[in-house]
GROMACS .gro file of N, CA and C in nm:
model
  489
    1CYS      N    1  11.439  11.442  13.157
    1CYS     CA    2  11.558  11.452  13.189
    1CYS      C    3  11.683  11.513  13.114
    2ASP      N    4  11.750  11.611  13.157
    2ASP     CA    5  11.857  11.644  13.086
    2ASP      C    6  11.965  11.542  13.084
    3SER      N    7  11.983  11.462  13.142
    3SER     CA    8  12.077  11.321  13.211
    3SER      C    9  12.053  11.230  13.278
    4SER      N   10  12.110  11.118  13.264
    4SER     CA   11  12.080  11.018  13.341
    4SER      C   12  12.079  11.028  13.483
    5ILE      N   13  12.154  11.115  13.513
    5ILE     CA   14  12.209  11.123  13.668
    5ILE      C   15  12.074  11.189  13.759
    6ASN      N   16  11.988  11.294  13.672
    6ASN     CA   17  11.860  11.286  13.720
    6ASN      C   18  11.718  11.247  13.703
    7LEU      N   19  11.769  11.162  13.642
    7LEU     CA   20  11.650  11.048  13.626
    7LEU      C   21  11.611  10.975  13.762
    8THR      N   22  11.477  10.989  13.809
    8THR     CA   23  11.428  10.946  13.946
    8THR      C   24  11.345  10.829  13.897
    9PHE      N   25  11.277  10.744  13.982
    9PHE     CA   26  11.191  10.660  13.985
    9PHE      C   27  11.053  10.728  13.937
   10HIS      N   28  11.018  10.863  14.020
   10HIS     CA   29  10.888  10.911  13.987
   10HIS      C   30  10.891  10.979  13.870
   11LYS      N   31  11.025  11.041  13.791
   11LYS     CA   32  11.001  11.124  13.682
   11LYS      C   33  10.977  11.000  13.547
   12SER      N   34  11.059  10.873  13.560
   12SER     CA   35  11.051  10.789  13.445
   12SER      C   36  10.876  10.741  13.492
   13LYS      N   37  10.809  10.708  13.573
   13LYS     CA   38  10.696  10.639  13.622
   13LYS      C   39  10.563  10.755  13.551
   14ILE      N   40  10.612  10.905  13.582
   14ILE     CA   41  10.546  10.992  13.488
   14ILE      C   42  10.538  10.989  13.324
   15ALA      N   43  10.665  10.974  13.309
   15ALA     CA   44  10.674  10.966  13.161
   15ALA      C   45  10.629  10.830  13.081
   16VAL      N   46  10.638  10.723  13.174
   16VAL     CA   47  10.562  10.571  13.120
   16VAL      C   48  10.405  10.647  13.108
   17ASP      N   49  10.383  10.669  13.238
   17ASP     CA   50  10.226  10.694  13.241
   17ASP      C   51  10.165  10.777  13.108
   18GLU      N   52  10.242  10.890  13.113
   18GLU     CA   53  10.202  10.992  12.970
   18GLU      C   54  10.207  10.894  12.849
   19LEU      N   55  10.305  10.808  12.819
   19LEU     CA   56  10.336  10.704  12.682
   19LEU      C   57  10.205  10.638  12.688
   20PHE      N   58  10.153  10.550  12.802
   20PHE     CA   59  10.045  10.482  12.772
   20PHE      C   60   9.902  10.543  12.772
   21THR      N   61   9.913  10.711  12.800
   21THR     CA   62   9.809  10.759  12.843
   21THR      C   63   9.754  10.781  12.656
   22SER      N   64   9.873  10.808  12.582
   22SER     CA   65   9.889  10.883  12.441
   22SER      C   66   9.865  10.747  12.363
   23LEU      N   67   9.878  10.645  12.420
   23LEU     CA   68   9.842  10.528  12.358
   23LEU      C   69   9.698  10.467  12.368
   24TRP      N   70   9.631  10.484  12.451
   24TRP     CA   71   9.494  10.493  12.514
   24TRP      C   72   9.412  10.597  12.439
   25ASP      N   73   9.460  10.698  12.419
   25ASP     CA   74   9.371  10.790  12.330
   25ASP      C   75   9.376  10.771  12.210
   26ILE      N   76   9.486  10.744  12.137
   26ILE     CA   77   9.482  10.695  11.986
   26ILE      C   78   9.418  10.566  11.981
   27ALA      N   79   9.419  10.444  12.038
   27ALA     CA   80   9.332  10.376  12.041
   27ALA      C   81   9.161  10.402  12.051
   28GLY      N   82   9.129  10.501  12.146
   28GLY     CA   83   9.009  10.567  12.172
   28GLY      C   84   8.955  10.623  12.061
   29ALA      N   85   9.066  10.668  11.967
   29ALA     CA   86   9.024  10.761  11.862
   29ALA      C   87   8.930  10.715  11.743
   30ARG      N   88   8.910  10.584  11.739
   30ARG     CA   89   8.836  10.522  11.626
   30ARG      C   90   8.739  10.451  11.715
   31ASN      N   91   8.698  10.471  11.820
   31ASN     CA   92   8.561  10.399  11.898
   31ASN      C   93   8.427  10.417  11.840
   32LEU      N   94   8.411  10.539  11.732
   32LEU     CA   95   8.276  10.554  11.671
   32LEU      C   96   8.287  10.480  11.550
   33MET      N   97   8.396  10.438  11.527
   33MET     CA   98   8.380  10.356  11.404
   33MET      C   99   8.335  10.193  11.403
   34LYS      N  100   8.255  10.185  11.328
   34LYS     CA  101   8.188  10.001  11.321
   34LYS      C  102   8.296   9.933  11.285
   35GLN      N  103   8.348   9.957  11.183
   35GLN     CA  104   8.432   9.836  11.095
   35GLN      C  105   8.573   9.852  11.131
   36PHE      N  106   8.630   9.971  11.148
   36PHE     CA  107   8.772  10.023  11.123
   36PHE      C  108   8.835  10.041  11.279
   37LYS      N  109   8.782   9.969  11.392
   37LYS     CA  110   8.837  10.013  11.501
   37LYS      C  111   8.991   9.946  11.554
   38SER      N  112   9.039   9.870  11.482
   38SER     CA  113   9.169   9.778  11.544
   38SER      C  114   9.241   9.767  11.426
   39VAL      N  115   9.368   9.743  11.413
   39VAL     CA  116   9.461   9.706  11.332
   39VAL      C  117   9.521   9.597  11.348
   40TYR      N  118   9.446   9.522  11.480
   40TYR     CA  119   9.504   9.404  11.535
   40TYR      C  120   9.417   9.299  11.478
   41VAL      N  121   9.428   9.181  11.434
   41VAL     CA  122   9.384   9.071  11.367
   41VAL      C  123   9.401   8.940  11.475
   42PRO      N  124   9.321   8.921  11.566
   42PRO     CA  125   9.359   8.792  11.656
   42PRO      C  126   9.417   8.672  11.566
   43GLY      N  127   9.465   8.602  11.628
   43GLY     CA  128   9.487   8.466  11.541
   43GLY      C  129   9.419   8.358  11.657
   44ASN      N  130   9.422   8.221  11.576
   44ASN     CA  131   9.381   8.137  11.655
   44ASN      C  132   9.457   7.990  11.616
   45HIS      N  133   9.405   7.885  11.623
   45HIS     CA  134   9.504   7.742  11.624
   45HIS      C  135   9.564   7.706  11.504
   46THR      N  136   9.524   7.799  11.397
   46THR     CA  137   9.601   7.768  11.302
   46THR      C  138   9.672   7.898  11.220
   47HIS      N  139   9.666   8.026  11.286
   47HIS     CA  140   9.713   8.128  11.247
   47HIS      C  141   9.767   8.236  11.351
   48GLN      N  142   9.874   8.270  11.316
   48GLN     CA  143   9.898   8.374  11.445
   48GLN      C  144   9.864   8.503  11.402
   49ALA      N  145   9.855   8.592  11.517
   49ALA     CA  146   9.756   8.714  11.520
   49ALA      C  147   9.874   8.801  11.416
   50SER      N  148   9.805   8.927  11.392
   50SER     CA  149   9.847   8.982  11.250
   50SER      C  150   9.816   9.126  11.303
   51TYR      N  151   9.873   9.214  11.214
   51TYR     CA  152   9.876   9.359  11.197
   51TYR      C  153   9.829   9.377  11.098
   52LYS      N  154   9.726   9.438  11.057
   52LYS     CA  155   9.650   9.482  10.923
   52LYS      C  156   9.645   9.634  10.920
   53PRO      N  157   9.710   9.741  10.802
   53PRO     CA  158   9.709   9.869  10.831
   53PRO      C  159   9.582   9.918  10.806
   54LEU      N  160   9.494  10.032  10.876
   54LEU     CA  161   9.408  10.088  10.851
   54LEU      C  162   9.390  10.135  10.693
   55LEU      N  163   9.459  10.174  10.614
   55LEU     CA  164   9.475  10.238  10.497
   55LEU      C  165   9.431  10.092  10.388
   56LYS      N  166   9.508   9.954  10.449
   56LYS     CA  167   9.475   9.871  10.374
   56LYS      C  168   9.333   9.819  10.380
   57GLN      N  169   9.298   9.833  10.505
   57GLN     CA  170   9.145   9.803  10.542
   57GLN      C  171   9.028   9.839  10.479
   58ILE      N  172   9.091  10.012  10.480
   58ILE     CA  173   8.988  10.097  10.408
   58ILE      C  174   8.970  10.078  10.246
   59VAL      N  175   9.107  10.019  10.155
   59VAL     CA  176   9.112  10.004  10.051
   59VAL      C  177   9.048   9.896   9.992
   60GLU      N  178   9.025   9.818  10.106
   60GLU     CA  179   8.950   9.666  10.085
   60GLU      C  180   8.811   9.667  10.085
   61GLU      N  181   8.791   9.750  10.179
   61GLU     CA  182   8.643   9.791  10.187
   61GLU      C  183   8.604   9.846  10.094
   62ILE      N  184   8.663   9.923  10.033
   62ILE     CA  185   8.599  10.018   9.923
   62ILE      C  186   8.567   9.916   9.795
   63PHE      N  187   8.695   9.819   9.774
   63PHE     CA  188   8.707   9.724   9.635
   63PHE      C  189   8.648   9.596   9.683
   64ASN      N  190   8.546   9.575   9.797
   64ASN     CA  191   8.486   9.435   9.835
   64ASN      C  192   8.341   9.430   9.761
   65PRO      N  193   8.355   9.347   9.641
   65PRO     CA  194   8.214   9.328   9.578
   65PRO      C  195   8.107   9.276   9.661
   66GLU      N  196   8.162   9.208   9.769
   66GLU     CA  197   8.021   9.175   9.867
   66GLU      C  198   7.969   9.263   9.965
   67ARG      N  199   8.011   9.380   9.948
   67ARG     CA  200   7.971   9.491  10.048
   67ARG      C  201   7.913   9.575   9.976
   68PRO      N  202   7.747   9.603   9.949
   68PRO     CA  203   7.723   9.734   9.861
   68PRO      C  204   7.766   9.864   9.932
   69ASP      N  205   7.731   9.880  10.068
   69ASP     CA  206   7.745  10.002  10.137
   69ASP      C  207   7.858   9.971  10.236
   70PRO      N  208   7.956  10.032  10.228
   70PRO     CA  209   8.084  10.065  10.279
   70PRO      C  210   8.044  10.115  10.430
   71VAL      N  211   8.043  10.090  10.545
   71VAL     CA  212   7.977  10.107  10.697
   71VAL      C  213   8.060  10.243  10.724
   72ASP      N  214   8.148  10.238  10.726
   72ASP     CA  215   8.233  10.369  10.803
   72ASP      C  216   8.291  10.430  10.671
   73ILE      N  217   8.270  10.442  10.547
   73ILE     CA  218   8.314  10.539  10.435
   73ILE      C  219   8.160  10.641  10.387
   74GLU      N  220   8.170  10.760  10.420
   74GLU     CA  221   8.076  10.830  10.357
   74GLU      C  222   8.097  10.880  10.224
   75HIS      N  223   7.984  10.896  10.141
   75HIS     CA  224   7.995  10.918   9.995
   75HIS      C  225   7.952  11.082  10.017
   76MET      N  226   8.022  11.180   9.948
   76MET     CA  227   8.032  11.308   9.943
   76MET      C  228   7.960  11.311   9.785
   77SER      N  229   7.823  11.368   9.786
   77SER     CA  230   7.779  11.399   9.637
   77SER      C  231   7.846  11.512   9.592
   78SER      N  232   7.855  11.450   9.468
   78SER     CA  233   7.932  11.572   9.337
   78SER      C  234   7.873  11.618   9.236
   79GLY      N  235   7.775  11.566   9.200
   79GLY     CA  236   7.714  11.613   9.084
   79GLY      C  237   7.547  11.583   9.110
   80LEU      N  238   7.469  11.637   9.004
   80LEU     CA  239   7.316  11.632   9.011
   80LEU      C  240   7.305  11.522   9.017
   81ALA      N  241   7.346  11.418   8.938
   81ALA     CA  242   7.284  11.261   8.951
   81ALA      C  243   7.318  11.229   9.083
   82ASP      N  244   7.434  11.247   9.161
   82ASP     CA  245   7.449  11.202   9.266
   82ASP      C  246   7.365  11.288   9.390
   83LEU      N  247   7.352  11.392   9.365
   83LEU     CA  248   7.247  11.440   9.503
   83LEU      C  249   7.135  11.392   9.461
   84LEU      N  250   7.060  11.400   9.348
   84LEU     CA  251   6.926  11.303   9.296
   84LEU      C  252   6.950  11.153   9.415
   85LYS      N  253   7.029  11.086   9.380
   85LYS     CA  254   7.027  10.954   9.421
   85LYS      C  255   7.017  10.980   9.579
   86THR      N  256   7.116  11.043   9.648
   86THR     CA  257   7.109  11.030   9.788
   86THR      C  258   7.018  11.108   9.831
   87GLY      N  259   6.927  11.196   9.753
   87GLY     CA  260   6.841  11.249   9.792
   87GLY      C  261   6.681  11.193   9.794
   88PHE      N  262   6.676  11.118   9.708
   88PHE     CA  263   6.533  11.053   9.680
   88PHE      C  264   6.577  10.933   9.799
   89SER      N  265   6.688  10.855   9.787
   89SER     CA  266   6.714  10.763   9.894
   89SER      C  267   6.649  10.781  10.030
   90MET      N  268   6.610  10.917  10.063
   90MET     CA  269   6.528  10.906  10.217
   90MET      C  270   6.345  10.858  10.151
   91PHE      N  271   6.330  10.889  10.047
   91PHE     CA  272   6.191  10.856  10.015
   91PHE      C  273   6.166  10.724   9.919
   92MET      N  274   6.268  10.672   9.871
   92MET     CA  275   6.258  10.547   9.823
   92MET      C  276   6.355  10.435   9.830
   93LYS      N  277   6.373  10.319   9.750
   93LYS     CA  278   6.477  10.245   9.782
   93LYS      C  279   6.602  10.272   9.671
   94VAL      N  280   6.692  10.372   9.707
   94VAL     CA  281   6.757  10.385   9.611
   94VAL      C  282   6.888  10.406   9.671
   95SER      N  283   6.985  10.321   9.621
   95SER     CA  284   7.105  10.288   9.659
   95SER      C  285   7.198  10.394   9.627
   96ARG      N  286   7.270  10.408   9.783
   96ARG     CA  287   7.402  10.576   9.762
   96ARG      C  288   7.509  10.481   9.616
   97PRO      N  289   7.542  10.602   9.595
   97PRO     CA  290   7.660  10.566   9.535
   97PRO      C  291   7.783  10.519   9.603
   98HIS      N  292   7.847  10.388   9.518
   98HIS     CA  293   7.969  10.339   9.600
   98HIS      C  294   8.096  10.400   9.554
   99PRO      N  295   8.185  10.418   9.621
   99PRO     CA  296   8.296  10.464   9.587
   99PRO      C  297   8.389  10.369   9.494
  100ASN      N  298   8.331  10.254   9.468
  100ASN     CA  299   8.428  10.197   9.371
  100ASN      C  300   8.374  10.204   9.220
  101ASP      N  301   8.232  10.276   9.213
  101ASP     CA  302   8.218  10.304   9.096
  101ASP      C  303   8.259  10.384   9.001
  102HIS      N  304   8.346  10.459   9.078
  102HIS     CA  305   8.416  10.547   8.977
  102HIS      C  306   8.564  10.497   8.940
  103PRO      N  307   8.626  10.572   8.831
  103PRO     CA  308   8.735  10.494   8.788
  103PRO      C  309   8.856  10.605   8.831
  104LEU      N  310   8.853  10.693   8.931
  104LEU     CA  311   8.911  10.731   9.002
  104LEU      C  312   8.897  10.764   9.165
  105LEU      N  313   9.017  10.702   9.237
  105LEU     CA  314   9.007  10.695   9.388
  105LEU      C  315   9.074  10.810   9.431
  106ILE      N  316   9.053  10.892   9.515
  106ILE     CA  317   9.130  10.986   9.578
  106ILE      C  318   9.121  10.950   9.745
  107LEU      N  319   9.240  10.946   9.777
  107LEU     CA  320   9.253  10.937   9.933
  107LEU      C  321   9.294  11.028  10.004
  108PHE      N  322   9.229  11.108  10.085
  108PHE     CA  323   9.349  11.205  10.139
  108PHE      C  324   9.367  11.169  10.303
  109VAL      N  325   9.509  11.149  10.323
  109VAL     CA  326   9.538  11.129  10.470
  109VAL      C  327   9.561  11.227  10.565
  110VAL      N  328   9.486  11.266  10.668
  110VAL     CA  329   9.514  11.376  10.744
  110VAL      C  330   9.634  11.341  10.867
  111GLY      N  331   9.724  11.376  10.878
  111GLY     CA  332   9.822  11.403  10.956
  111GLY      C  333   9.973  11.337  10.907
  112GLY      N  334   9.976  11.269  10.762
  112GLY     CA  335  10.066  11.214  10.713
  112GLY      C  336  10.060  11.090  10.663
  113ILE      N  337  10.148  11.072  10.548
  113ILE     CA  338  10.124  10.912  10.494
  113ILE      C  339  10.289  10.850  10.487
  114THR      N  340  10.340  10.740  10.490
  114THR     CA  341  10.471  10.743  10.480
  114THR      C  342  10.482  10.693  10.316
  115VAL      N  343  10.613  10.681  10.281
  115VAL     CA  344  10.609  10.639  10.120
  115VAL      C  345  10.569  10.487  10.127
  116SER      N  346  10.594  10.394  10.225
  116SER     CA  347  10.538  10.257  10.220
  116SER      C  348  10.397  10.250  10.209
  117GLU      N  349  10.331  10.305  10.303
  117GLU     CA  350  10.203  10.347  10.298
  117GLU      C  351  10.139  10.372  10.170
  118ALA      N  352  10.191  10.494  10.091
  118ALA     CA  353  10.162  10.531   9.945
  118ALA      C  354  10.153  10.392   9.853
  119LYS      N  355  10.246  10.323   9.849
  119LYS     CA  356  10.290  10.262   9.756
  119LYS      C  357  10.221  10.115   9.795
  120MET      N  358  10.180  10.070   9.950
  120MET     CA  359  10.092   9.954   9.953
  120MET      C  360   9.954  10.001   9.907
  121VAL      N  361   9.919  10.104   9.919
  121VAL     CA  362   9.776  10.192   9.881
  121VAL      C  363   9.771  10.143   9.709
  122LYS      N  364   9.890  10.195   9.636
  122LYS     CA  365   9.881  10.179   9.489
  122LYS      C  366   9.892  10.035   9.442
  123ASP      N  367   9.949   9.952   9.516
  123ASP     CA  368   9.970   9.814   9.491
  123ASP      C  369   9.856   9.757   9.503
  124LEU      N  370   9.773   9.766   9.610
  124LEU     CA  371   9.645   9.706   9.652
  124LEU      C  372   9.535   9.757   9.549
  125VAL      N  373   9.516   9.869   9.509
  125VAL     CA  374   9.454   9.903   9.419
  125VAL      C  375   9.462   9.837   9.323
  126ALA      N  376   9.577   9.864   9.275
  126ALA     CA  377   9.611   9.780   9.071
  126ALA      C  378   9.593   9.594   9.107
  127SER      N  379   9.604   9.537   9.230
  127SER     CA  380   9.559   9.404   9.219
  127SER      C  381   9.403   9.383   9.237
  128LEU      N  382   9.338   9.468   9.329
  128LEU     CA  383   9.150   9.472   9.326
  128LEU      C  384   9.119   9.495   9.216
  129LYS      N  385   9.153   9.637   9.170
  129LYS     CA  386   9.041   9.634   9.048
  129LYS      C  387   9.173   9.747   8.941
  130PRO      N  388   9.215   9.641   8.866
  130PRO     CA  389   9.309   9.708   8.771
  130PRO      C  390   9.236   9.822   8.678
  131GLY      N  391   9.306   9.900   8.637
  131GLY     CA  392   9.272   9.995   8.532
  131GLY      C  393   9.164  10.138   8.654
  132THR      N  394   9.190  10.115   8.770
  132THR     CA  395   9.117  10.213   8.803
  132THR      C  396   9.237  10.333   8.884
  133GLN      N  397   9.248  10.461   8.858
  133GLN     CA  398   9.314  10.533   8.919
  133GLN      C  399   9.332  10.579   9.025
  134VAL      N  400   9.448  10.558   9.089
  134VAL     CA  401   9.448  10.604   9.243
  134VAL      C  402   9.573  10.734   9.282
  135ILE      N  403   9.501  10.850   9.341
  135ILE     CA  404   9.549  10.948   9.388
  135ILE      C  405   9.554  10.957   9.533
  136VAL      N  406   9.682  10.961   9.592
  136VAL     CA  407   9.696  10.966   9.748
  136VAL      C  408   9.760  11.096   9.763
  137LEU      N  409   9.681  11.202   9.846
  137LEU     CA  410   9.706  11.289   9.909
  137LEU      C  411   9.730  11.296  10.035
  138SER      N  412   9.785  11.381  10.106
  138SER     CA  413   9.835  11.383  10.232
  138SER      C  414   9.902  11.522  10.304
  139THR      N  415   9.840  11.540  10.444
  139THR     CA  416   9.929  11.672  10.481
  139THR      C  417  10.048  11.698  10.492
  140ARG      N  418  10.132  11.538  10.497
  140ARG     CA  419  10.263  11.566  10.533
  140ARG      C  420  10.326  11.435  10.481
  141LEU      N  421  10.464  11.423  10.431
  141LEU     CA  422  10.474  11.287  10.383
  141LEU      C  423  10.625  11.263  10.494
  142LEU      N  424  10.556  11.168  10.595
  142LEU     CA  425  10.646  11.114  10.700
  142LEU      C  426  10.750  11.037  10.653
  143LYS      N  427  10.868  11.036  10.735
  143LYS     CA  428  10.970  10.966  10.752
  143LYS      C  429  10.970  10.873  10.884
  144PRO      N  430  11.014  10.734  10.894
  144PRO     CA  431  10.994  10.680  11.026
  144PRO      C  432  11.015  10.752  11.148
  145LEU      N  433  11.139  10.805  11.162
  145LEU     CA  434  11.141  10.897  11.269
  145LEU      C  435  11.061  10.976  11.314
  146ASN      N  436  10.961  11.035  11.216
  146ASN     CA  437  10.862  11.175  11.248
  146ASN      C  438  10.753  11.095  11.327
  147ILE      N  439  10.719  10.969  11.323
  147ILE     CA  440  10.595  10.895  11.388
  147ILE      C  441  10.604  10.909  11.532
  148PRO      N  442  10.735  10.860  11.576
  148PRO     CA  443  10.729  10.876  11.751
  148PRO      C  444  10.713  11.016  11.814
  149GLU      N  445  10.770  11.107  11.709
  149GLU     CA  446  10.760  11.241  11.765
  149GLU      C  447  10.576  11.306  11.757
  150LEU      N  448  10.534  11.277  11.650
  150LEU     CA  449  10.432  11.281  11.640
  150LEU      C  450  10.302  11.234  11.734
  151LEU      N  451  10.347  11.109  11.787
  151LEU     CA  452  10.294  11.078  11.881
  151LEU      C  453  10.287  11.079  12.025
  152PHE      N  454  10.399  11.114  12.053
  152PHE     CA  455  10.467  11.119  12.160
  152PHE      C  456  10.501  11.259  12.222
  153ALA      N  457  10.556  11.326  12.134
  153ALA     CA  458  10.603  11.473  12.172
  153ALA      C  459  10.562  11.603  12.130
  154THR      N  460  10.430  11.579  12.095
  154THR     CA  461  10.355  11.678  12.074
  154THR      C  462  10.196  11.630  12.118
  155ASP      N  463  10.098  11.720  12.144
  155ASP     CA  464   9.967  11.725  12.197
  155ASP      C  465   9.878  11.705  12.058
  156ARG      N  466   9.919  11.612  11.979
  156ARG     CA  467   9.815  11.600  11.829
  156ARG      C  468   9.654  11.562  11.858
  157LEU      N  469   9.645  11.497  11.962
  157LEU     CA  470   9.498  11.447  12.027
  157LEU      C  471   9.450  11.561  12.070
  158HIS      N  472   9.464  11.661  12.142
  158HIS     CA  473   9.396  11.739  12.186
  158HIS      C  474   9.431  11.915  12.162
  159PRO      N  475   9.430  11.941  12.019
  159PRO     CA  476   9.466  12.035  11.968
  159PRO      C  477   9.408  12.193  12.026
  160ASP      N  478   9.491  12.305  12.029
  160ASP     CA  479   9.450  12.397  12.050
  160ASP      C  480   9.375  12.472  11.895
  161ILE      N  481   9.236  12.489  11.916
  161ILE     CA  482   9.189  12.512  11.794
  161ILE      C  483   9.130  12.654  11.804
  162GLY      N  484   9.163  12.746  11.923
  162GLY     CA  485   9.151  12.862  11.901
  162GLY      C  486   9.013  12.904  11.966
  163PHE      N  487   8.929  12.811  11.988
  163PHE     CA  488   8.797  12.875  12.041
  163PHE      C  489   8.771  12.936  12.171
   0.00000   0.00000   0.00000
């Protein structure tokens, strides 16, 4: 509405319904993932519920020594040795290369990243595996005010890709 005088119950209900539709679409965007479905960590009798950012979950999974193969993280073969490892894994019991095997971690975030998220990744990698270099790339450096605009002011979940 252009002013509060023109705001009606019907218009506000439509706006709130669109807001919740966007939130449900965002939540459903990760339905195909097995491990990274939620940023909500439920509480129990001794701990309260908390928020665990998706980037933090991904970095912790990459550097978790107890998990040999990350479930939702795909390895992209880059050299002949990696191609042979992944190619022979169809015929023999050969483990896929783990993202933790390399001294350089490159994370590319589609849609944007905030400065605090980039710092969190840098600090987390330094604490989990010192000596590992991390390069964080993104399509955009976000400011906090960009996030509501990206979520609700544009149709980012159903882009027109020109087909």
